[in-house]
Short mmCIF file of C-alpha atoms and ligand atoms in Angstrom, two decimals:
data_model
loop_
_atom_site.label_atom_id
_atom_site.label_comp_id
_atom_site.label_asym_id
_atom_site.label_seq_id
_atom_site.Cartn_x
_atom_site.Cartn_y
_atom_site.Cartn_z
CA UNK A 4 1.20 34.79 6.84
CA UNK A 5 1.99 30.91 5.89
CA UNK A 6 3.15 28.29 7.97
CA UNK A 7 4.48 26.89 4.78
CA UNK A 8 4.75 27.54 0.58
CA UNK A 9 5.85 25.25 -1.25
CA UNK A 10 6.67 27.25 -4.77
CA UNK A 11 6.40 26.29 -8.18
CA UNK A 12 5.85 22.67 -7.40
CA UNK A 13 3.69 20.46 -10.22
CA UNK A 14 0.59 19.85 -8.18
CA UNK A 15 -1.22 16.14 -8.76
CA UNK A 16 -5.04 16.20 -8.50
CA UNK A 17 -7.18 13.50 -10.12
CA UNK A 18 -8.44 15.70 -12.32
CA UNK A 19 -5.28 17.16 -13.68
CA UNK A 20 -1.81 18.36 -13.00
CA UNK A 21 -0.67 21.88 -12.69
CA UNK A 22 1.64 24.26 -11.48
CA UNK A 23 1.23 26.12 -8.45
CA UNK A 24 2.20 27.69 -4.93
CA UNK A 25 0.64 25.50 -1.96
CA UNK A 26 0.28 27.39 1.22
CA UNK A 27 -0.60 25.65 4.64
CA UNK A 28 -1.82 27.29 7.86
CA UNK A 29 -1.53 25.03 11.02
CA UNK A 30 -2.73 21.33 9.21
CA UNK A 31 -4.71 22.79 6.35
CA UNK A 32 -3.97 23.57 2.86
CA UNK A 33 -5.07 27.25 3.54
CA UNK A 34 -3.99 28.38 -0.59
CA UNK A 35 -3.51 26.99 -3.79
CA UNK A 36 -2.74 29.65 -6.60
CA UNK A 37 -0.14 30.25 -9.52
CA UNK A 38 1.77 32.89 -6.88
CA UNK A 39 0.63 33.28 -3.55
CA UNK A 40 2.87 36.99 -2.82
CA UNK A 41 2.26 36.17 1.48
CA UNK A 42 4.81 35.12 3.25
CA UNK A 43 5.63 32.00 5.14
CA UNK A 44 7.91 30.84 8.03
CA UNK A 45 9.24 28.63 5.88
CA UNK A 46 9.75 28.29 2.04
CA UNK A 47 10.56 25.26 -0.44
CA UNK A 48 11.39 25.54 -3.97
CA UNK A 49 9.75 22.72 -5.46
CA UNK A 50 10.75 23.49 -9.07
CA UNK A 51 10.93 20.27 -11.07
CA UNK A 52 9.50 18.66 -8.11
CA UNK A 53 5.63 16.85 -8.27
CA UNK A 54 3.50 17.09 -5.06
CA UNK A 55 1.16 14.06 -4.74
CA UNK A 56 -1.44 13.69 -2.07
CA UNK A 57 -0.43 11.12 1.04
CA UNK A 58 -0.95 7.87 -0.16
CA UNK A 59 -3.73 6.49 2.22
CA UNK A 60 -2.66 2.64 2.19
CA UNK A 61 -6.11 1.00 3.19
CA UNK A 62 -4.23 -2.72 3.58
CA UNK A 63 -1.37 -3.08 6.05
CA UNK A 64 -0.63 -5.41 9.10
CA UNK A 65 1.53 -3.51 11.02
CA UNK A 66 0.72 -6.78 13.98
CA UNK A 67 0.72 -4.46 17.37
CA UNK A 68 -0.10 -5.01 20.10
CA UNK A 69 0.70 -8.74 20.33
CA UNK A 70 3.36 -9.23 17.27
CA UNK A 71 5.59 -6.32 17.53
CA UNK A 72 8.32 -8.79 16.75
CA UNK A 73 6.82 -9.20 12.98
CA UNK A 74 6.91 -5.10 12.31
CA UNK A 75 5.03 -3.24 14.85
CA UNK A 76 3.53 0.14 14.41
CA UNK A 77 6.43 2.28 14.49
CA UNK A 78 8.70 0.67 11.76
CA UNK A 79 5.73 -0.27 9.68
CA UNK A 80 4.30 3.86 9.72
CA UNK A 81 7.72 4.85 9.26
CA UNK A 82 7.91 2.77 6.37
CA UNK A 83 4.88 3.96 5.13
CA UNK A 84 6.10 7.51 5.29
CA UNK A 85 9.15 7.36 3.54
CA UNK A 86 6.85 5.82 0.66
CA UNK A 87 5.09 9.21 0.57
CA UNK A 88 2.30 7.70 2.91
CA UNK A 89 0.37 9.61 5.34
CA UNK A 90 -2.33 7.13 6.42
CA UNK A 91 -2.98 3.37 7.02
CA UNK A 92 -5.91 1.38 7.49
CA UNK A 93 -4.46 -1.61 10.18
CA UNK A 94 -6.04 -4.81 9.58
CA UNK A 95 -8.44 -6.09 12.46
CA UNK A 96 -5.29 -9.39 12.58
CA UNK A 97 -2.30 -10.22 13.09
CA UNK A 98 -2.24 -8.27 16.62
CA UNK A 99 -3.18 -9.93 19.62
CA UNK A 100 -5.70 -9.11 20.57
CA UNK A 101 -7.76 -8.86 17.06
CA UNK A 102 -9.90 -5.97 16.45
CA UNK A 103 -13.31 -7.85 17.11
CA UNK A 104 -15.10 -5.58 19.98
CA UNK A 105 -14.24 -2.01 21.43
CA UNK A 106 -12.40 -3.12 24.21
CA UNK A 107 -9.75 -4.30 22.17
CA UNK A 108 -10.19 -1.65 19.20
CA UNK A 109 -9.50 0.76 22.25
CA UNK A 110 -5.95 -1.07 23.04
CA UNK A 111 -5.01 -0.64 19.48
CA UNK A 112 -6.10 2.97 19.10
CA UNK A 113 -3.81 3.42 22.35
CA UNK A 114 -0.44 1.36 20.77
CA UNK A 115 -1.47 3.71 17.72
CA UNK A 116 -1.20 6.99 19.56
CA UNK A 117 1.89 5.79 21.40
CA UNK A 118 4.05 4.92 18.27
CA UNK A 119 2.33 6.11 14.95
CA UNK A 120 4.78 8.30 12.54
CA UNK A 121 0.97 9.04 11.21
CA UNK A 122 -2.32 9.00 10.88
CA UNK A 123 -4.08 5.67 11.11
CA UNK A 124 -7.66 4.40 11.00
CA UNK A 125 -9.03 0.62 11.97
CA UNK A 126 -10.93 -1.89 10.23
CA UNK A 127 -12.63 -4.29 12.64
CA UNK A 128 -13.15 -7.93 12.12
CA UNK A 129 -15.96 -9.88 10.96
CA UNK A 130 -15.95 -13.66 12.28
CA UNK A 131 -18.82 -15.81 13.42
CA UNK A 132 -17.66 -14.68 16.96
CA UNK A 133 -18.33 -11.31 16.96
CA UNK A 134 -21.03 -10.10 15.00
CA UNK A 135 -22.82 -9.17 18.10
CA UNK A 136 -20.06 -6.50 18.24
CA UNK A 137 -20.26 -5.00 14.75
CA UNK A 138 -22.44 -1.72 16.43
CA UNK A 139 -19.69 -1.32 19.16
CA UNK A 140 -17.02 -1.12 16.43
CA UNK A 141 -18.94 1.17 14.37
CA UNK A 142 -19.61 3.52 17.15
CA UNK A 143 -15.48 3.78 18.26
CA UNK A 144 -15.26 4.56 14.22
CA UNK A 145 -13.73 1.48 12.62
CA UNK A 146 -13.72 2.20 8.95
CA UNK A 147 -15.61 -1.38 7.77
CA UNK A 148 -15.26 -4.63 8.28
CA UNK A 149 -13.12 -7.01 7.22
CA UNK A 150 -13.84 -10.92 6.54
CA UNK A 151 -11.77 -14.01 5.43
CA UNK A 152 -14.12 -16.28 3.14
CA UNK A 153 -10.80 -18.47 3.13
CA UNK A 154 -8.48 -19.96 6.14
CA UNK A 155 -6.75 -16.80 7.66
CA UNK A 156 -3.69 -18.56 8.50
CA UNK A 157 -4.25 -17.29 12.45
CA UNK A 158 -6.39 -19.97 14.48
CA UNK A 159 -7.76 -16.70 16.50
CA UNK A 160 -9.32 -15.17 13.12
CA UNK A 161 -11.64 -17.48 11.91
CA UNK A 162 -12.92 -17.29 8.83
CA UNK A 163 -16.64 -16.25 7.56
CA UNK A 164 -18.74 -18.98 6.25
CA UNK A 165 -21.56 -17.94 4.21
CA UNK A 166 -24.03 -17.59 6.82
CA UNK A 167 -21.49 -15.21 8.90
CA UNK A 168 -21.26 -13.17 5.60
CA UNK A 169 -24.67 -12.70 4.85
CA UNK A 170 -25.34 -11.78 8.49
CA UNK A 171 -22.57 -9.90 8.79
CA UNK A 172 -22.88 -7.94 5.91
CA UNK A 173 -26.88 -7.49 6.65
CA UNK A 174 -25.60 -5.63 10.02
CA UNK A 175 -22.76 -3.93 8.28
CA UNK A 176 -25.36 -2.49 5.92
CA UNK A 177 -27.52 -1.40 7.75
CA UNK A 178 -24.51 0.39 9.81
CA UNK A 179 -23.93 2.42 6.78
CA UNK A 180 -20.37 0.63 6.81
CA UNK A 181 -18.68 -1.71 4.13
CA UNK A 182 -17.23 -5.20 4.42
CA UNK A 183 -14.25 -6.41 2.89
CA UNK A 184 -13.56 -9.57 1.87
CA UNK A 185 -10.57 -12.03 1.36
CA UNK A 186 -11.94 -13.64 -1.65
CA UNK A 187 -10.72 -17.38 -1.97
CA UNK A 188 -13.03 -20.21 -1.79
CA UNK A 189 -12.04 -21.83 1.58
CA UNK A 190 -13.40 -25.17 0.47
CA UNK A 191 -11.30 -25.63 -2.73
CA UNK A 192 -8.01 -24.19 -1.62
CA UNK A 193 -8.17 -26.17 1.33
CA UNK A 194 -8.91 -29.62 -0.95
CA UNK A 195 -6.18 -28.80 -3.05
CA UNK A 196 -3.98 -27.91 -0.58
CA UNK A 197 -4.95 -31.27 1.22
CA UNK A 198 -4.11 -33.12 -1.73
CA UNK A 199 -0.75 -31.92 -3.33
CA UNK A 200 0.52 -32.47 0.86
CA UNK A 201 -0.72 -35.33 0.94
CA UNK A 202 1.04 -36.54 -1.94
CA UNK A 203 4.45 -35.17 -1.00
CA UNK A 204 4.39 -31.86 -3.18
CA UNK A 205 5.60 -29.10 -1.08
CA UNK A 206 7.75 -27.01 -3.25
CA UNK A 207 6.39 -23.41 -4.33
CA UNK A 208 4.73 -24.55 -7.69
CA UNK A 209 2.53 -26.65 -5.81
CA UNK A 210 1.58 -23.88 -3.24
CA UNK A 211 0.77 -22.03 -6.63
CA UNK A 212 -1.33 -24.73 -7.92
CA UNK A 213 -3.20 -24.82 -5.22
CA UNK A 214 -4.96 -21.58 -5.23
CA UNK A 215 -5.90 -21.48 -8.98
CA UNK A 216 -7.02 -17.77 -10.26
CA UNK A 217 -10.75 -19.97 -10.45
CA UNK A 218 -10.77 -20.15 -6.68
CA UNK A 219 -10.61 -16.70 -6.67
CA UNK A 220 -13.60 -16.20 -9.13
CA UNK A 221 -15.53 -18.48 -7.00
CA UNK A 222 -15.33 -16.52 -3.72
CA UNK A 223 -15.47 -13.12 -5.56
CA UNK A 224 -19.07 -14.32 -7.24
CA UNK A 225 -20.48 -15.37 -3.84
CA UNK A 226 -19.34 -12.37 -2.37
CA UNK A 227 -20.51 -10.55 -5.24
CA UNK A 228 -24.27 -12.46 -4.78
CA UNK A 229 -24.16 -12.08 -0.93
CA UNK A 230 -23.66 -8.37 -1.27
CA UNK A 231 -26.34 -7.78 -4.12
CA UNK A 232 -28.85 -9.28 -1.38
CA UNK A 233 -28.25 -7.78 1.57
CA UNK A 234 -27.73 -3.97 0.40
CA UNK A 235 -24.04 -4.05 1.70
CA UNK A 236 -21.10 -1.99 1.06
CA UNK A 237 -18.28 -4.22 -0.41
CA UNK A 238 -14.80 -3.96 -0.55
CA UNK A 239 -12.84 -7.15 -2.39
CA UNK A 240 -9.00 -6.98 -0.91
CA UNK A 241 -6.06 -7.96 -2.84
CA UNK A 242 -7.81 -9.00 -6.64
CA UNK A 243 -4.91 -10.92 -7.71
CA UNK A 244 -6.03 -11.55 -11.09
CA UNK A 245 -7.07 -9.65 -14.13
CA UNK A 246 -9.95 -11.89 -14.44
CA UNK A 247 -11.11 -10.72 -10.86
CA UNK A 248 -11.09 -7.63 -11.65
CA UNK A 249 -13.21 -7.82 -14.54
CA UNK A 250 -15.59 -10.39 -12.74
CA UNK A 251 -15.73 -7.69 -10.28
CA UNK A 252 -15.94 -4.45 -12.65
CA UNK A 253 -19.08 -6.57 -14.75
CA UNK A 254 -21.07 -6.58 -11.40
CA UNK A 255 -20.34 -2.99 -10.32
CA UNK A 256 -21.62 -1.70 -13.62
CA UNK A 257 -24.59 -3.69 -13.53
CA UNK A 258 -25.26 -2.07 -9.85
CA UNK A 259 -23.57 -3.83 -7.15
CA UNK A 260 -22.03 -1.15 -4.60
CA UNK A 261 -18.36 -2.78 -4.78
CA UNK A 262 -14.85 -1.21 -4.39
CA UNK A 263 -11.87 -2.97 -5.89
CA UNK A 264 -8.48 -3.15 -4.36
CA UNK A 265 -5.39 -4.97 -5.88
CA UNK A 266 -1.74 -4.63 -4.89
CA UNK A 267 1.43 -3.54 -6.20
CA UNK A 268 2.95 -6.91 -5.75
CA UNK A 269 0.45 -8.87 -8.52
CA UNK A 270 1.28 -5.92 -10.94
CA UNK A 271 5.31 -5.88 -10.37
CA UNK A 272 5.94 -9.68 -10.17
CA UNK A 273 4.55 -13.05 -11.34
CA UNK A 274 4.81 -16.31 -9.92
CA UNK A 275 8.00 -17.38 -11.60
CA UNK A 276 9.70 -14.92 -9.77
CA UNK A 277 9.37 -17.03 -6.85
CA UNK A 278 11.84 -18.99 -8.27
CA UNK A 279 14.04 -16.01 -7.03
CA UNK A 280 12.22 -14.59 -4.26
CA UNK A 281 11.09 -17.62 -2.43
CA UNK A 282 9.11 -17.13 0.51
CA UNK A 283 9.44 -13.58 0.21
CA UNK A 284 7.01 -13.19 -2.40
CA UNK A 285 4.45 -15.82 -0.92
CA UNK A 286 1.07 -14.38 -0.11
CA UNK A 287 -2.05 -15.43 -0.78
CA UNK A 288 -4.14 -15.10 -3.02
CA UNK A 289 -0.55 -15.66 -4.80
CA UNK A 290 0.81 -14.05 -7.24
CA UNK A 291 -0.30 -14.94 -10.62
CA UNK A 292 0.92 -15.75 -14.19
CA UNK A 293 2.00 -13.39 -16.68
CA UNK A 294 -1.25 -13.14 -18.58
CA UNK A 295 -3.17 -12.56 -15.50
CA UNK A 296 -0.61 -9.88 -14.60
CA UNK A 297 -0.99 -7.96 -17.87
CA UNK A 298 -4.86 -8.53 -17.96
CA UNK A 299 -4.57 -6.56 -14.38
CA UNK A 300 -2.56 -4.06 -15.85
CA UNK A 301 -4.74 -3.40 -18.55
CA UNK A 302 -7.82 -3.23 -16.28
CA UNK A 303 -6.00 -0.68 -13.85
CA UNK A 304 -4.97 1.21 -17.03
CA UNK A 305 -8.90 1.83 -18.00
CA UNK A 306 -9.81 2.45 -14.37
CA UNK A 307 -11.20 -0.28 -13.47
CA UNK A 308 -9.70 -0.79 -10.10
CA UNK A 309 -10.84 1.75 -7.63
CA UNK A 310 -7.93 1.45 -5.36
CA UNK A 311 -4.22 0.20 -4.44
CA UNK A 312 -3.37 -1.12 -1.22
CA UNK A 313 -0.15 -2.80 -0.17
CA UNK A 314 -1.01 -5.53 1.50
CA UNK A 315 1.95 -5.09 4.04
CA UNK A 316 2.38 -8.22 6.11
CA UNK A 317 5.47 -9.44 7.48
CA UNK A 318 7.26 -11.59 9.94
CA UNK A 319 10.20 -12.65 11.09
CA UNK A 320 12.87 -14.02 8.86
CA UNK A 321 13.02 -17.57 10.49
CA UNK A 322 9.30 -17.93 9.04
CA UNK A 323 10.33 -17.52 5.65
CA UNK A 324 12.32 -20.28 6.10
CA UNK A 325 12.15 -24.16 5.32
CA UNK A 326 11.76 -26.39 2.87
CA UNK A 327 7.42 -26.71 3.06
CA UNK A 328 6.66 -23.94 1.11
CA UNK A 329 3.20 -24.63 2.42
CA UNK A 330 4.06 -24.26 6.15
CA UNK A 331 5.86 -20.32 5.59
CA UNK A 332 4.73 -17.20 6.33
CA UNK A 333 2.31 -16.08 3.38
CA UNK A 334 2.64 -12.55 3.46
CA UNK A 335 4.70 -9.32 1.52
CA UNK A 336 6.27 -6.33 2.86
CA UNK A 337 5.92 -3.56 0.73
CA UNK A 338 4.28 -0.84 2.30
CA UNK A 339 7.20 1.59 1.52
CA UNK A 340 7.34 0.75 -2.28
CA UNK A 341 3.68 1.68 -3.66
CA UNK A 342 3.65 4.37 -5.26
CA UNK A 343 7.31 3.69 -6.42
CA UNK A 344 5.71 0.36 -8.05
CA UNK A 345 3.05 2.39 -9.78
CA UNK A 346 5.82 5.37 -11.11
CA UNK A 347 8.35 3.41 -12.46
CA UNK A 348 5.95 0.62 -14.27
CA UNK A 349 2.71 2.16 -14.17
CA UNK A 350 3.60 6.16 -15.51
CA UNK A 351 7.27 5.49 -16.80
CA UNK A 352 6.47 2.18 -18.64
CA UNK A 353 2.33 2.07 -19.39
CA UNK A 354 1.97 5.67 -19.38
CA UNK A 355 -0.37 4.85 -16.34
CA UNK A 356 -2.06 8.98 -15.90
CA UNK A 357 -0.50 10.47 -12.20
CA UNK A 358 -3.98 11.46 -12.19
CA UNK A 359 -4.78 8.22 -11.81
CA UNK A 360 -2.05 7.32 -9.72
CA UNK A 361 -3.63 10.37 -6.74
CA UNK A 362 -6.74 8.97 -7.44
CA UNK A 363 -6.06 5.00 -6.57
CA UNK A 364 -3.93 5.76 -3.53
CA UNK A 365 -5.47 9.22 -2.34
CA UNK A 366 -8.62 10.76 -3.64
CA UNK A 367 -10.98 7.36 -4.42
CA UNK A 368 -10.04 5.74 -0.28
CA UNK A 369 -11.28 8.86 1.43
CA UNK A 370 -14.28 8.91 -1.03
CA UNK A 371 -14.82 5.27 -0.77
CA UNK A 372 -14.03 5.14 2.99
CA UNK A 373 -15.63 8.20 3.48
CA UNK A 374 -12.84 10.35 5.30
CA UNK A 375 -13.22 14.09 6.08
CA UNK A 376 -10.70 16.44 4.65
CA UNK A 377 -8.72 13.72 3.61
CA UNK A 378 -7.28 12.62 0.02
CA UNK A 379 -6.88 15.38 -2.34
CA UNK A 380 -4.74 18.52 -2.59
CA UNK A 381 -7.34 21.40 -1.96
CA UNK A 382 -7.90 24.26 -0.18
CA UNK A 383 -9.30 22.94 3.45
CA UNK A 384 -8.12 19.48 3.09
CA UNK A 385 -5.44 17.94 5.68
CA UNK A 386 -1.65 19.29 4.26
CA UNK A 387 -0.69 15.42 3.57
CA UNK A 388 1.23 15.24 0.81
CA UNK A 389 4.81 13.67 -0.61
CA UNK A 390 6.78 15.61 -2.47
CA UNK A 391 8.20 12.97 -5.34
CA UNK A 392 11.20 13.60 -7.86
CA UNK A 393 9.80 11.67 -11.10
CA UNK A 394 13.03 11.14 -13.03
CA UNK A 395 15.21 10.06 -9.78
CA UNK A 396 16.14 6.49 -10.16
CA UNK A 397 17.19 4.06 -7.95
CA UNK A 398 17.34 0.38 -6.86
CA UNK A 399 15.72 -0.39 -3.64
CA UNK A 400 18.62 -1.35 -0.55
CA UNK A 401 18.64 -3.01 2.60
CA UNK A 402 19.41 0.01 4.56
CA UNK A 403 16.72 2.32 2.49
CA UNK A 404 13.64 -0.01 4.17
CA UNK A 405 12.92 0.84 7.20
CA UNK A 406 10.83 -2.17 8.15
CA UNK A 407 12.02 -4.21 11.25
CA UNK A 408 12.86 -7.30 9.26
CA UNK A 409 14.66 -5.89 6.63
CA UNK A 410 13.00 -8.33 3.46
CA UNK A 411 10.94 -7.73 0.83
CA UNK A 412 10.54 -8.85 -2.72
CA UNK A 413 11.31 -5.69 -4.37
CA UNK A 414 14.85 -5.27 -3.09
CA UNK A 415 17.18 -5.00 -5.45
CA UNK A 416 14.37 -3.53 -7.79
CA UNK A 417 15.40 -0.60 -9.89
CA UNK A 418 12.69 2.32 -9.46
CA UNK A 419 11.72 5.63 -11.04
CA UNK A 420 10.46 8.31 -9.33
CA UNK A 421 11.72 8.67 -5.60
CA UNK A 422 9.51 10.28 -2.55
CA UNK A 423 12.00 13.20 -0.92
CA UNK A 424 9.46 14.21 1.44
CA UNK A 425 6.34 13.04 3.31
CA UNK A 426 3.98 15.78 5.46
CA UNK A 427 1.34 15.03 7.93
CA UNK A 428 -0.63 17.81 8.37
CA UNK A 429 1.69 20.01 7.76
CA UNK A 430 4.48 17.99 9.62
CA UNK A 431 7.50 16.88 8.11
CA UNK A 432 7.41 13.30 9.03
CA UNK A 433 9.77 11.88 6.36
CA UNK A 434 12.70 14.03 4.92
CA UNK A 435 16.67 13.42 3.80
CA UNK A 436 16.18 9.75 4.46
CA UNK A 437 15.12 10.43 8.24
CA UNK A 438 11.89 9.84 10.13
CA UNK A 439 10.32 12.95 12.90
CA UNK A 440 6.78 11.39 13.52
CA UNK A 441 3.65 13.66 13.56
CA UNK A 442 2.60 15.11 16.86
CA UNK A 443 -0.49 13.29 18.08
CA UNK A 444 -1.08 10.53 15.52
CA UNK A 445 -4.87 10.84 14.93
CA UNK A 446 -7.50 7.82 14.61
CA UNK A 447 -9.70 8.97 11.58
CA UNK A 448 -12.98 8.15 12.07
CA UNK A 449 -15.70 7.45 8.70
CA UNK A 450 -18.10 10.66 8.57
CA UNK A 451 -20.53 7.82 9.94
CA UNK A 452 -19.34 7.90 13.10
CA UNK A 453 -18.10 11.47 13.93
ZN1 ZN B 524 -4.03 -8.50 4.34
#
């Protein structure tokens, strides 16, 4: 006897996609087989339907405790879920208190249990304040640490200069945990910044102009270096560029243990389109020009980026807002439109595999991050999966985000390929539009530290 069979639905594993019965028992996938004949307390007839693992979104800001006001865990997991999400890595900022020792990691694991719709894990910081807390963090089960080689934008995040790097990542490594980095020189986007201010040029060309893809490169190759040395684990955040990536993807292949993350935003948009979007689409590293956008695409299409993220980080309207395009919020929200991104202009439009759609935002972050039971559609694995109509199209509303602020750079976006339901565990967390969160939203721990 089943909790659960899903029938007939086309199941999406890295390594290929087939048609089968799923059957979960409590939280597990207990069954995967072309009929399973047992019955279950409950049935769906997922004919026509594909069943993807939960995306695990290793990037967000979800800003509790401290900044509810900007999103807050239980809009920004709810989000997440009705994007076929059943996971999040939260960033060690924007709460307040930042995740930089275990006193405060414990608050956030407790606002996480109180208002998660899922599961959730924690990266701690890394900031010439805290490395003396690195082991703490490791111990509660953070999943890595996470760095800013460039101004954070938060005056209670500093960011890493090369000696807190190379100690930090010395610890890190020998913790067994990785480091990930912002990668922008803080030196040159700062000068250039300085200077197109300083001369009156505020408008969002200039903020483009000064964060060139090169101080990108820069940061990347010292990271790159620092890493090589000390034996560490890294993780680059957010590649914005096609040339990162392939900066990145030369140094991995000649041994460097490195992870690469980009985001859906600097393969769906360019920078003209802030000409549109405004503020909405600033972030940083910023989006990028068409032939860095179609480089990226290209490398994702031959697998050279390991892994997706979204990047989720908003605010408030009112900081999206003025006419110093320097001075706004730099930051997207688009945690509920990832794998949509990745359907409609990845599998509909590049022929992008769905293998290697489940393995960007499933199978290769528990691997990487190395999560138990977590990632892949198996027999013993967590029953976290979203059940996706491929051909359903539809442009992205106001009232379909579930975010607090209700902005985001993809609205208005026509999509292929529409999530219809989310399961954590085998919990319905996301179904017919409507949110029930998982019961006891569980902090996932690296095999390091269980
Ligand atoms: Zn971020």
């Amino acid at each position: 006897m089943f909790d659960l069979i899903i029938r007939k639905g086309q199941i999406v594993h890295p390594e290929g996609v087939f048609q089968a019965d799923l059957g979960v028992w409590d939280d597990k996938i207990a069954q995967i087989a072309e009929e399973i004949s047992e019955p279950a307390h409950q049935e769906i007839q997922a004919e026509g339907l594909h069943i993807f693992p939960g995306v695990i979104d290793v990037h967000v800001h979800f800003n509790e405790p401290g900044r509810t006001d900007w999103e807050g865990i239980a809009t920004g997991s709810a989000a997440l879920a009705a994007g076929g999400g059943t996971l999040f890595f939260d960033m060690p900022l924007n709460s307040v208190p930042c995740t930089l020792d275990a006193e405060n990691f414990d608050k956030k694991v407790a606002a996480m249990r109180a208002s998660s719709v899922t599961d959730f894990a924690l990266w701690g910081g890394l900031t010439p304040a805290n490395l003396g807390h690195l082991p703490e963090l490791a111990e509660r089960g953070v999943i890595g640490f996470k760095a800013f080689m460039s101004n954070s934008g938060l005056p209670e995040f500093s960011h890493a200069d090369d000696a807190t790097l190379y100690e930090g990542m010395k610890i890190a490594s020998r913790l067994g945990l990785p480091v990930a980095v912002h990668a922008e020189s803080d030196v040159l986007t700062g000068y250039f910044t300085q200077k197109l201010r300083s001369q009156g040029k505020t408008g969002w060309r200039d903020y483009l102009a000064s964060r060139p893809v090169f101080t990108e490169l820069e940061a990347i190759s010292r990271a790159l270096i620092l890493a090589r040395e000390t034996g560490c684990k890294l993780h680059i955040v957010h590649i914005s560029s096609g040339s990162g990536v392939v900066l990145a993807a030369e140094a991995k292949a000649s041994g460097v243990d490195v992870s690469l993350e980009t985001c859906p935003h600097y393969l769906a948009f360019t920078g003209e389109d802030l000409e549109r979007s405004g503020a909405i689409g600033k972030c940083a590293p910023p989006l990028r020009s068409e032939a860095e956008r179609d480089l990226l695409w290209a490398e994702v299409l031959r697998g050279a980026v390991d892994i997706i993220g979204s990047d989720h980080s908003p605010s408030p309207p009112s900081m999206k807002q003025g006419d110093d395009f320097f001075a706004l919020w730099g930051g997207i929200s688009g945690v509920q439109s990832t794998l949509a991104v990745l359907l409609t202009e990845g599998w509909h439009r590049l022929s992008l595999p769905l293998e290697g759609v489940a393995r960007m935002l499933a199978d290769t972050p528990a691997r990487r991050f190395e999560l138990n039971g977590k990632g892949r559609l198996e027999v013993g694995y967590d029953a976290d999966f979203a059940l996706v109509d491929l051909h359903e199209s539809f442009s992205l509303k106001r009232e379909d985000l579930f975010y607090r602020h209700k902005q985001s750079p993809y609205l208005g976006k026509p999509f292929t390929g529409r999530v219809k339901e989310t399961w954590v565990r085998g919990q319905k967390v996301f179904g017919s539009g409507k949110i029930s969160p998982v019961k006891g939203p569980t902090l996932i721990r690296p095999r390091s530290a269980s």
